[in-house]
Amino acid sequence: MNYAPIVMFVYNRADHFKQTYEALAKCEEAQYSDLFIYSDGAKSADGEKKVSEVRNAVRIVQKENAFQTITLIESPVNLGLAASVIKGVTEVIRKYGKAIVVEDDCVTSPYFLKFMNRCLDYYETDEQIGSIAGFSPVLPLPASFKEDVFCAYRSCSWGWATWKNRWEDVDWELNHMDDFYKIPRLIRKLNSNGSDRFLRLYRQTKGNGSSWSVRFGAHLVRKNQLTVYPKHSYIQNIGCDESGVHSKSEDAVKMRVDLSKAIENPQLNAAKVYHEVQKIMKKHYSSGVWSECKRFIATVFILLKERVKV
């Protein structure tokens, strides 16, 4: 197998990095994989010590032989998470054609790299698939659902992978936002796995948000491309402790998974949308009926306002 490079993003949490690295190194495929670690610069002089601690921890593991190579890329300034991810993934994917991406708070199953590489190989020529998810929430799937993977119109930011030809033309500046105002079915599709997506995307256009993930997800929806999810997660996020960007402690319980359930050799299948699974996933990410109603009303007002400008 032509193993995909791994791109890891770190900032100022040395303990989180060590846990993430040690878990990833336990994957059998690590020894054949190149690991690129992007370290963002400190926001201020007060934060330089913690950034240095992370970089020193990386230099220590560079002396080990857990991966084929480990390359540390240090930013002299603070780019922020979104800009760091866009820059780092773009640099690596242009050279290698594909990439597996993790942040410094994603502890992986020993089968994570095997799953991601198999999916990258299996779905590479399937134009319906835009990305691969390593994380999957615990969903109350019906007993009749026997598949090991499923597809969704919601992209994943906790351990994911994609290919150059899916990534290289992403509309990071949201120049095509008018498409969502003019074509309501795009909004329905974007929100089909969580009613939060369109409003987060809209806030991004107003400078109230900095998410690479919601922009990438909107790009995939415009391209009518799906994300492949595992039935049982290969990622456990340990960053829901208010120590990082977009980190909220109340998310910890909701996103807790059991990595021992991760399947070593899942059965992969052709891209297919299971509507019952979509409904269950949407309920999981929509925070209740009242929240969903408020988001619907807000979306209607946005469309009435923005369509006048289009």
Steps between C-alpha positions, in 0.01 A plus 500: 500500500610855427461643849368853528702760689362611836465869579474592868427846638628600843503819701549535876381177663799272552304243701236470231763468230678219684179299535410556136847409378535189716164363387575569133841336531330177610343461157685231305505725193684780682840350417425538129353850527649849479380729779496878450443698820397864459564709810322837513673800655399657830237775508705702747828492692315344795411197290847428362595267786215258432567504125867424570400209724304345215783550251750346741268201543491462122881513477520218753272267302687587178785290641275194515427264210125473537439668161688486173582870542387780731526856370434801726386822333509796740307819427678813628163673545154399615289405199201363687355153460308556176788665313745239634286210378438651157869581452637170636259266325544687172879475516503127572214398272649682202810283529343166594152517346323399822530551874377376836447784747485510880516775758683481831197382698392198296594167660481222243415134494786265401298437182459868406774519235396169350142619460595837356748359249259229387225758447732736314590214268146359465317829436770689310324470164148534639405860422207481742742488793674820608659400830544227761409540867692330779260613772141388527264586787313228681171489312191290586508324166216258424572130554433447132802709404778245442753711308844589641505844335245758390503829307391846609493856368681617815878514484713407801787693661606243761734268314420516131649452155455617144664518159663784307226518236235546773699758696675718246200703379331567835337845508672624818389860435136388459467677167226253406287567806225636272438143386356422845277806493365416154470121539320402825563129440869566563413630847278197563782272398754692709271475803393141435737372769471790742304825501805700611691488172347778288494755782865429579582544133307828486677636809826423324405737216441778753838458666348336807675165485819334391427144398676324216272200561167668430642650180634162388167339583310762299735442208426127504125568506528733200687220322237246615769297675463288812719414798551134595450432872585183694220339698734492801741788556877477456546835679441617856525875547672596826490875443148573625643648818496867394875484435482560125322674214128408470537293819201477736488277806130420445596330173715241679216265599313540171808412297634218718557173314638154573810444287499129586205464262701623201505232230835378371375395157168670427308412187510796263222557251400734221383848593140491620283735707290321761217742574423350841864549603487861372202575726674349802820692432309826453324454833836438669651824371191726515474554879127440528178600327487855643854572389423364155189720473696812595766417242235448233345840571843666497576334166177627345579857607851473358368378164241778481772755569778360283291415194427870454874554453556209261 
